PDB file of C-alpha atoms and ligand atoms in Angstrom:
ATOM      1  CA  UNK A  79       5.124 -22.969  -8.797  1.00 54.00           C
ATOM      2  CA  UNK A  80       5.903 -19.285  -9.188  1.00 59.00           C
ATOM      3  CA  UNK A  81       6.317 -17.874 -12.662  1.00 67.00           C
ATOM      4  CA  UNK A  82       9.590 -16.678 -14.104  1.00 70.00           C
ATOM      5  CA  UNK A  83      10.085 -13.016 -13.182  1.00 66.00           C
ATOM      6  CA  UNK A  84       8.797 -11.633 -16.491  1.00 70.00           C
ATOM      7  CA  UNK A  85       6.237 -14.337 -17.401  1.00 83.00           C
ATOM      8  CA  UNK A  86       2.625 -13.224 -17.078  1.00 91.00           C
ATOM      9  CA  UNK A  87      -0.689 -15.004 -16.763  1.00 93.00           C
ATOM     10  CA  UNK A  88      -4.281 -13.770 -16.632  1.00 92.00           C
ATOM     11  CA  UNK A  89      -5.883 -16.513 -14.496  1.00 92.00           C
ATOM     12  CA  UNK A  90      -9.302 -16.558 -16.176  1.00 91.00           C
ATOM     13  CA  UNK A  91     -10.697 -14.903 -19.287  1.00 91.00           C
ATOM     14  CA  UNK A  92     -12.994 -11.935 -18.503  1.00 94.00           C
ATOM     15  CA  UNK A  93     -16.491 -13.169 -17.663  1.00 95.00           C
ATOM     16  CA  UNK A  94     -19.780 -11.863 -16.362  1.00 95.00           C
ATOM     17  CA  UNK A  95     -20.303 -15.000 -14.279  1.00 97.00           C
ATOM     18  CA  UNK A  96     -17.230 -16.479 -12.669  1.00 98.00           C
ATOM     19  CA  UNK A  97     -18.059 -19.854 -11.141  1.00 98.00           C
ATOM     20  CA  UNK A  98     -16.654 -20.019  -7.608  1.00 98.00           C
ATOM     21  CA  UNK A  99     -15.878 -23.058  -5.503  1.00 98.00           C
ATOM     22  CA  UNK A 100     -15.448 -22.003  -1.875  1.00 98.00           C
ATOM     23  CA  UNK A 101     -13.488 -24.134   0.590  1.00 98.00           C
ATOM     24  CA  UNK A 102     -14.176 -23.416   4.256  1.00 98.00           C
ATOM     25  CA  UNK A 103     -13.492 -25.207   7.517  1.00 98.00           C
ATOM     26  CA  UNK A 104     -15.409 -23.022   9.942  1.00 97.00           C
ATOM     27  CA  UNK A 105     -18.102 -20.428  10.487  1.00 97.00           C
ATOM     28  CA  UNK A 106     -18.020 -19.163   6.889  1.00 98.00           C
ATOM     29  CA  UNK A 107     -18.609 -15.436   7.242  1.00 98.00           C
ATOM     30  CA  UNK A 108     -16.409 -14.812   4.185  1.00 98.00           C
ATOM     31  CA  UNK A 109     -18.486 -17.360   2.270  1.00 98.00           C
ATOM     32  CA  UNK A 110     -21.602 -15.480   3.402  1.00 98.00           C
ATOM     33  CA  UNK A 111     -20.143 -12.190   2.162  1.00 98.00           C
ATOM     34  CA  UNK A 112     -19.605 -13.805  -1.236  1.00 98.00           C
ATOM     35  CA  UNK A 113     -23.091 -15.314  -1.282  1.00 98.00           C
ATOM     36  CA  UNK A 114     -24.606 -11.927  -0.409  1.00 98.00           C
ATOM     37  CA  UNK A 115     -22.549  -9.851  -2.845  1.00 98.00           C
ATOM     38  CA  UNK A 116     -23.005 -12.239  -5.746  1.00 98.00           C
ATOM     39  CA  UNK A 117     -26.760 -12.522  -5.101  1.00 97.00           C
ATOM     40  CA  UNK A 118     -26.928  -8.706  -5.074  1.00 97.00           C
ATOM     41  CA  UNK A 119     -25.042  -8.652  -8.406  1.00 97.00           C
ATOM     42  CA  UNK A 120     -22.230  -6.609  -6.887  1.00 97.00           C
ATOM     43  CA  UNK A 121     -19.734  -9.209  -8.071  1.00 98.00           C
ATOM     44  CA  UNK A 122     -20.075 -10.923 -11.480  1.00 97.00           C
ATOM     45  CA  UNK A 123     -19.747 -14.388 -10.011  1.00 98.00           C
ATOM     46  CA  UNK A 124     -21.746 -17.216  -8.527  1.00 98.00           C
ATOM     47  CA  UNK A 125     -20.853 -19.601  -5.711  1.00 98.00           C
ATOM     48  CA  UNK A 126     -21.538 -22.971  -7.362  1.00 98.00           C
ATOM     49  CA  UNK A 127     -19.837 -25.293  -4.881  1.00 98.00           C
ATOM     50  CA  UNK A 128     -18.880 -25.319  -1.215  1.00 98.00           C
ATOM     51  CA  UNK A 129     -16.382 -27.789   0.201  1.00 98.00           C
ATOM     52  CA  UNK A 130     -15.451 -28.436   3.791  1.00 98.00           C
ATOM     53  CA  UNK A 131     -13.137 -30.844   5.541  1.00 98.00           C
ATOM     54  CA  UNK A 132     -15.344 -30.614   8.650  1.00 98.00           C
ATOM     55  CA  UNK A 133     -18.887 -31.918   8.990  1.00 98.00           C
ATOM     56  CA  UNK A 134     -19.675 -29.361  11.704  1.00 98.00           C
ATOM     57  CA  UNK A 135     -18.624 -26.308   9.677  1.00 98.00           C
ATOM     58  CA  UNK A 136     -21.262 -23.587   9.838  1.00 98.00           C
ATOM     59  CA  UNK A 137     -20.245 -22.797   6.264  1.00 98.00           C
ATOM     60  CA  UNK A 138     -22.153 -25.924   5.177  1.00 98.00           C
ATOM     61  CA  UNK A 139     -25.380 -24.580   6.673  1.00 98.00           C
ATOM     62  CA  UNK A 140     -24.836 -21.298   4.886  1.00 98.00           C
ATOM     63  CA  UNK A 141     -24.411 -23.193   1.601  1.00 98.00           C
ATOM     64  CA  UNK A 142     -27.536 -25.227   2.236  1.00 98.00           C
ATOM     65  CA  UNK A 143     -29.529 -22.094   3.014  1.00 98.00           C
ATOM     66  CA  UNK A 144     -28.340 -20.544  -0.253  1.00 98.00           C
ATOM     67  CA  UNK A 145     -29.094 -23.818  -2.108  1.00 98.00           C
ATOM     68  CA  UNK A 146     -25.486 -24.225  -3.218  1.00 98.00           C
ATOM     69  CA  UNK A 147     -24.175 -27.788  -3.683  1.00 98.00           C
ATOM     70  CA  UNK A 148     -21.932 -28.595  -0.733  1.00 98.00           C
ATOM     71  CA  UNK A 149     -19.861 -31.596   0.228  1.00 98.00           C
ATOM     72  CA  UNK A 150     -17.638 -32.760   3.073  1.00 98.00           C
ATOM     73  CA  UNK A 151     -14.266 -34.334   2.364  1.00 98.00           C
ATOM     74  CA  UNK A 152     -12.877 -35.247   5.773  1.00 98.00           C
ATOM     75  CA  UNK A 153      -9.264 -36.335   5.853  1.00 97.00           C
ATOM     76  CA  UNK A 154     -10.215 -39.422   7.917  1.00 97.00           C
ATOM     77  CA  UNK A 155     -12.398 -40.702   5.043  1.00 98.00           C
ATOM     78  CA  UNK A 156      -9.440 -40.961   2.641  1.00 98.00           C
ATOM     79  CA  UNK A 157      -6.303 -43.069   2.659  1.00 98.00           C
ATOM     80  CA  UNK A 158      -4.064 -40.106   1.839  1.00 97.00           C
ATOM     81  CA  UNK A 159      -4.099 -36.341   1.370  1.00 97.00           C
ATOM     82  CA  UNK A 160      -3.784 -36.687  -2.459  1.00 97.00           C
ATOM     83  CA  UNK A 161      -6.830 -39.028  -2.463  1.00 98.00           C
ATOM     84  CA  UNK A 162      -8.792 -36.453  -0.500  1.00 98.00           C
ATOM     85  CA  UNK A 163      -7.763 -33.688  -2.896  1.00 98.00           C
ATOM     86  CA  UNK A 164      -8.560 -35.830  -5.955  1.00 98.00           C
ATOM     87  CA  UNK A 165     -12.116 -36.210  -4.649  1.00 98.00           C
ATOM     88  CA  UNK A 166     -12.347 -32.462  -4.030  1.00 98.00           C
ATOM     89  CA  UNK A 167     -11.105 -31.719  -7.559  1.00 98.00           C
ATOM     90  CA  UNK A 168     -13.656 -34.130  -9.019  1.00 98.00           C
ATOM     91  CA  UNK A 169     -16.466 -32.378  -7.133  1.00 98.00           C
ATOM     92  CA  UNK A 170     -15.242 -28.911  -8.173  1.00 98.00           C
ATOM     93  CA  UNK A 171     -14.988 -30.017 -11.799  1.00 98.00           C
ATOM     94  CA  UNK A 172     -18.496 -31.494 -11.699  1.00 98.00           C
ATOM     95  CA  UNK A 173     -19.732 -28.060 -10.653  1.00 98.00           C
ATOM     96  CA  UNK A 174     -17.592 -26.462 -13.404  1.00 98.00           C
ATOM     97  CA  UNK A 175     -15.726 -24.263 -10.953  1.00 98.00           C
ATOM     98  CA  UNK A 176     -13.488 -21.615 -12.565  1.00 98.00           C
ATOM     99  CA  UNK A 177     -11.892 -20.181  -9.432  1.00 98.00           C
ATOM    100  CA  UNK A 178     -11.280 -21.835  -6.056  1.00 98.00           C
ATOM    101  CA  UNK A 179     -11.594 -19.567  -3.037  1.00 98.00           C
ATOM    102  CA  UNK A 180     -10.068 -20.572   0.292  1.00 98.00           C
ATOM    103  CA  UNK A 181     -12.176 -18.811   2.912  1.00 98.00           C
ATOM    104  CA  UNK A 182     -10.965 -20.088   6.241  1.00 98.00           C
ATOM    105  CA  UNK A 183      -9.961 -23.496   4.893  1.00 98.00           C
ATOM    106  CA  UNK A 184      -7.449 -24.884   7.360  1.00 96.00           C
ATOM    107  CA  UNK A 185      -5.562 -27.710   5.559  1.00 96.00           C
ATOM    108  CA  UNK A 186      -2.551 -26.685   3.527  1.00 96.00           C
ATOM    109  CA  UNK A 187      -3.296 -27.196  -0.172  1.00 97.00           C
ATOM    110  CA  UNK A 188      -1.213 -29.910  -1.806  1.00 97.00           C
ATOM    111  CA  UNK A 189       0.012 -30.466  -5.361  1.00 97.00           C
ATOM    112  CA  UNK A 190      -3.095 -32.374  -6.499  1.00 98.00           C
ATOM    113  CA  UNK A 191      -5.378 -29.393  -6.024  1.00 98.00           C
ATOM    114  CA  UNK A 192      -2.712 -26.833  -6.908  1.00 98.00           C
ATOM    115  CA  UNK A 193      -2.005 -28.506 -10.248  1.00 98.00           C
ATOM    116  CA  UNK A 194      -5.685 -28.965 -11.099  1.00 98.00           C
ATOM    117  CA  UNK A 195      -6.403 -25.253 -10.497  1.00 98.00           C
ATOM    118  CA  UNK A 196      -3.060 -23.730 -11.367  1.00 95.00           C
ATOM    119  CA  UNK A 197      -3.146 -19.921 -10.883  1.00 96.00           C
ATOM    120  CA  UNK A 198      -6.845 -20.237 -10.067  1.00 98.00           C
ATOM    121  CA  UNK A 199      -6.866 -20.578  -6.270  1.00 98.00           C
ATOM    122  CA  UNK A 200      -7.059 -17.541  -3.999  1.00 98.00           C
ATOM    123  CA  UNK A 201      -6.894 -17.303  -0.218  1.00 98.00           C
ATOM    124  CA  UNK A 202      -7.844 -14.655   2.321  1.00 98.00           C
ATOM    125  CA  UNK A 203      -5.494 -14.173   5.249  1.00 98.00           C
ATOM    126  CA  UNK A 204      -6.077 -11.882   8.252  1.00 98.00           C
ATOM    127  CA  UNK A 205      -2.806  -9.937   8.149  1.00 98.00           C
ATOM    128  CA  UNK A 206      -0.781  -7.768   5.823  1.00 98.00           C
ATOM    129  CA  UNK A 207       1.353 -10.509   4.291  1.00 98.00           C
ATOM    130  CA  UNK A 208       4.190 -11.307   4.424  1.00 98.00           C
ATOM    131  CA  UNK A 209       3.771 -10.300   8.074  1.00 98.00           C
ATOM    132  CA  UNK A 210       2.202 -12.984  10.234  1.00 98.00           C
ATOM    133  CA  UNK A 211       1.827 -15.588   7.498  1.00 97.00           C
ATOM    134  CA  UNK A 212       1.687 -19.360   7.963  1.00 95.00           C
ATOM    135  CA  UNK A 213      -0.308 -19.189  11.183  1.00 95.00           C
ATOM    136  CA  UNK A 214      -3.899 -19.498  12.359  1.00 95.00           C
ATOM    137  CA  UNK A 215      -3.216 -16.780  14.954  1.00 97.00           C
ATOM    138  CA  UNK A 216      -2.278 -13.835  12.766  1.00 98.00           C
ATOM    139  CA  UNK A 217      -4.411 -11.344  14.698  1.00 98.00           C
ATOM    140  CA  UNK A 218      -2.968 -12.368  18.100  1.00 98.00           C
ATOM    141  CA  UNK A 219       0.539 -12.316  16.669  1.00 98.00           C
ATOM    142  CA  UNK A 220       0.015  -8.790  15.306  1.00 98.00           C
ATOM    143  CA  UNK A 221      -1.195  -7.639  18.711  1.00 98.00           C
ATOM    144  CA  UNK A 222       1.679  -9.291  20.560  1.00 97.00           C
ATOM    145  CA  UNK A 223       4.221  -7.894  18.139  1.00 98.00           C
ATOM    146  CA  UNK A 224       2.903  -4.398  18.750  1.00 98.00           C
ATOM    147  CA  UNK A 225       2.276  -3.369  15.156  1.00 98.00           C
ATOM    148  CA  UNK A 226       0.180  -0.223  14.773  1.00 98.00           C
ATOM    149  CA  UNK A 227      -1.428  -1.220  11.476  1.00 98.00           C
ATOM    150  CA  UNK A 228      -2.554  -4.612  10.261  1.00 98.00           C
ATOM    151  CA  UNK A 229      -5.258  -5.830   7.895  1.00 98.00           C
ATOM    152  CA  UNK A 230      -6.003  -8.594   5.431  1.00 98.00           C
ATOM    153  CA  UNK A 231      -4.575  -9.936   2.203  1.00 98.00           C
ATOM    154  CA  UNK A 232      -6.088 -11.760  -0.764  1.00 98.00           C
ATOM    155  CA  UNK A 233      -3.420 -13.711  -2.624  1.00 98.00           C
ATOM    156  CA  UNK A 234      -3.003 -16.510  -5.123  1.00 98.00           C
ATOM    157  CA  UNK A 235      -2.146 -19.843  -3.580  1.00 98.00           C
ATOM    158  CA  UNK A 236       1.152 -21.498  -4.410  1.00 97.00           C
ATOM    159  CA  UNK A 237       3.336 -24.109  -2.710  1.00 96.00           C
ATOM    160  CA  UNK A 238       4.705 -21.260  -0.598  1.00 96.00           C
ATOM    161  CA  UNK A 239       2.106 -21.128   2.230  1.00 96.00           C
ATOM    162  CA  UNK A 240       0.621 -17.592   2.458  1.00 96.00           C
ATOM    163  CA  UNK A 241       3.387 -16.496   0.084  1.00 97.00           C
ATOM    164  CA  UNK A 242       1.730 -16.385  -3.347  1.00 97.00           C
ATOM    165  CA  UNK A 243       1.213 -13.267  -5.488  1.00 98.00           C
ATOM    166  CA  UNK A 244      -0.868 -10.645  -3.666  1.00 98.00           C
ATOM    167  CA  UNK A 245      -4.053  -9.413  -5.348  1.00 98.00           C
ATOM    168  CA  UNK A 246      -5.018  -6.774  -2.807  1.00 98.00           C
ATOM    169  CA  UNK A 247      -4.717  -5.737   0.813  1.00 98.00           C
ATOM    170  CA  UNK A 248      -6.855  -3.642   3.145  1.00 98.00           C
ATOM    171  CA  UNK A 249      -5.562  -2.062   6.339  1.00 98.00           C
ATOM    172  CA  UNK A 250      -6.967  -1.444   9.804  1.00 98.00           C
ATOM    173  CA  UNK A 251      -5.426   0.419  12.749  1.00 98.00           C
ATOM    174  CA  UNK A 252      -4.490  -1.457  15.901  1.00 98.00           C
ATOM    175  CA  UNK A 253      -6.040   0.463  18.804  1.00 98.00           C
ATOM    176  CA  UNK A 254      -4.544   0.876  22.276  1.00 97.00           C
ATOM    177  CA  UNK A 255      -7.174  -1.187  24.047  1.00 96.00           C
ATOM    178  CA  UNK A 256      -7.596  -3.865  21.382  1.00 98.00           C
ATOM    179  CA  UNK A 257      -8.059  -7.489  22.358  1.00 97.00           C
ATOM    180  CA  UNK A 258      -7.507 -10.332  19.925  1.00 97.00           C
ATOM    181  CA  UNK A 259     -11.299 -10.462  19.479  1.00 98.00           C
ATOM    182  CA  UNK A 260     -11.785  -6.745  18.826  1.00 98.00           C
ATOM    183  CA  UNK A 261      -8.884  -6.662  16.365  1.00 98.00           C
ATOM    184  CA  UNK A 262     -10.084  -9.801  14.569  1.00 98.00           C
ATOM    185  CA  UNK A 263     -13.572  -8.306  14.261  1.00 98.00           C
ATOM    186  CA  UNK A 264     -12.191  -5.076  12.757  1.00 98.00           C
ATOM    187  CA  UNK A 265     -10.109  -7.059  10.261  1.00 98.00           C
ATOM    188  CA  UNK A 266     -13.067  -9.285   9.392  1.00 98.00           C
ATOM    189  CA  UNK A 267     -15.097  -6.289   8.226  1.00 98.00           C
ATOM    190  CA  UNK A 268     -12.305  -5.548   5.739  1.00 98.00           C
ATOM    191  CA  UNK A 269     -12.043  -9.212   4.715  1.00 98.00           C
ATOM    192  CA  UNK A 270     -15.706  -9.161   3.735  1.00 98.00           C
ATOM    193  CA  UNK A 271     -14.971  -6.281   1.366  1.00 98.00           C
ATOM    194  CA  UNK A 272     -11.560  -7.472   0.157  1.00 98.00           C
ATOM    195  CA  UNK A 273     -12.515 -10.939  -1.037  1.00 98.00           C
ATOM    196  CA  UNK A 274     -15.472  -9.838  -3.203  1.00 98.00           C
ATOM    197  CA  UNK A 275     -13.375  -6.971  -4.585  1.00 98.00           C
ATOM    198  CA  UNK A 276     -10.518  -9.319  -5.528  1.00 98.00           C
ATOM    199  CA  UNK A 277     -12.966 -11.665  -7.244  1.00 98.00           C
ATOM    200  CA  UNK A 278     -14.558  -8.758  -9.094  1.00 98.00           C
ATOM    201  CA  UNK A 279     -11.112  -7.787 -10.438  1.00 98.00           C
ATOM    202  CA  UNK A 280     -10.255 -11.379 -11.391  1.00 98.00           C
ATOM    203  CA  UNK A 281     -13.621 -11.868 -13.152  1.00 98.00           C
ATOM    204  CA  UNK A 282     -12.996  -8.691 -15.121  1.00 97.00           C
ATOM    205  CA  UNK A 283      -9.675 -10.095 -16.324  1.00 96.00           C
ATOM    206  CA  UNK A 284      -7.895  -7.211 -14.625  1.00 97.00           C
ATOM    207  CA  UNK A 285      -5.536  -9.267 -12.473  1.00 97.00           C
ATOM    208  CA  UNK A 286      -2.364 -10.320 -14.224  1.00 97.00           C
ATOM    209  CA  UNK A 287       0.144 -12.504 -12.414  1.00 97.00           C
ATOM    210  CA  UNK A 288       3.641 -11.364 -13.325  1.00 96.00           C
ATOM    211  CA  UNK A 289       6.330 -13.490 -11.728  1.00 93.00           C
ATOM    212  CA  UNK A 290       5.801 -13.194  -8.000  1.00 94.00           C
ATOM    213  CA  UNK A 291       3.603 -10.106  -8.246  1.00 96.00           C
ATOM    214  CA  UNK A 292       0.249  -9.162  -9.687  1.00 97.00           C
ATOM    215  CA  UNK A 293      -0.551  -6.152 -11.813  1.00 97.00           C
ATOM    216  CA  UNK A 294      -4.041  -4.709 -11.595  1.00 97.00           C
ATOM    217  CA  UNK A 295      -4.902  -3.618 -15.117  1.00 95.00           C
ATOM    218  CA  UNK A 296      -6.987  -0.481 -15.683  1.00 95.00           C
ATOM    219  CA  UNK A 297     -10.734  -0.941 -16.169  1.00 92.00           C
ATOM    220  CA  UNK A 298     -11.825  -1.443 -19.770  1.00 79.00           C
TER     221      UNK A 298
HETATM  222  C1  GRF B 206     -10.728 -15.432   8.327  1.00 69.49           C
HETATM  223  O1  GRF B 206     -10.164 -14.601   9.294  1.00 69.49           O
HETATM  224  C2  GRF B 206      -9.768 -15.673   7.198  1.00 69.49           C
HETATM  225  O2  GRF B 206      -8.951 -14.588   6.932  1.00 69.49           O
HETATM  226  C3  GRF B 206      -8.958 -16.823   7.712  1.00 69.49           C
HETATM  227  O3  GRF B 206      -9.895 -17.640   8.383  1.00 69.49           O
HETATM  228  C4  GRF B 206     -10.964 -16.840   8.852  1.00 69.49           C
HETATM  229  C5  GRF B 206     -12.237 -17.429   8.315  1.00 69.49           C
HETATM  230  O4  GRF B 206     -13.368 -16.779   8.829  1.00 69.49           O
HETATM  231  N1  GRF B 206      -8.248 -17.493   6.654  1.00 69.49           N
HETATM  232  P1  GRF B 206     -14.801 -17.158   8.292  1.00 69.49           P
HETATM  233  O5  GRF B 206     -14.951 -18.670   8.471  1.00 69.49           O
HETATM  234  O6  GRF B 206     -14.902 -16.761   6.859  1.00 69.49           O
HETATM  235  O7  GRF B 206     -15.761 -16.411   9.170  1.00 69.49           O
END
């Protein structure tokens, strides 16, 4: 699902209110960062739908508190993964979602959702991709590998897990006495800035996907 090397796409036309559908499986601090920044008008977007595959996801409580429509689509409630994704797509379309944001959503996205929101799904990953991709333990892996710098990446989602075109990255140092927890916390601070910033750029029409890369167009 990558573009030919010289083909280019601007995922959404420039808008002053990009409608976001956030998918989250867990505590939802990235969702909260988006709720806070959009409410403060720091990002020209609105979270209009929250989806989880887990009933116990704290992200659902955050959505409820912010009065955002939220729904659970647990894999066990559907006969197949495509059925589950069809239901998710229907919900996202009902809420007129423009851009899907994976914010700690654990299942790998399949063709049903990918095709419905082609070039319009982004993910946040807690490493400098392509390092430590395709894992839920990117921070521990960075520590064990002994890298001196790591960070987070916002990228478009394709069939290549954690391998789609990168929108932006933010770095953090790895400190001598870091634990997995301390490193993850330092990265998370940057995630909470990176995701809103990427969405701000996308809403402004400044992110152009060119083949496997993105170009960030100048403002205006
Ligand atoms: C983040 O570290 C994100 O990069 C990864 O999952 C984690 C989600 O954290 N994909 P939260 O649920 O947003 O707090």
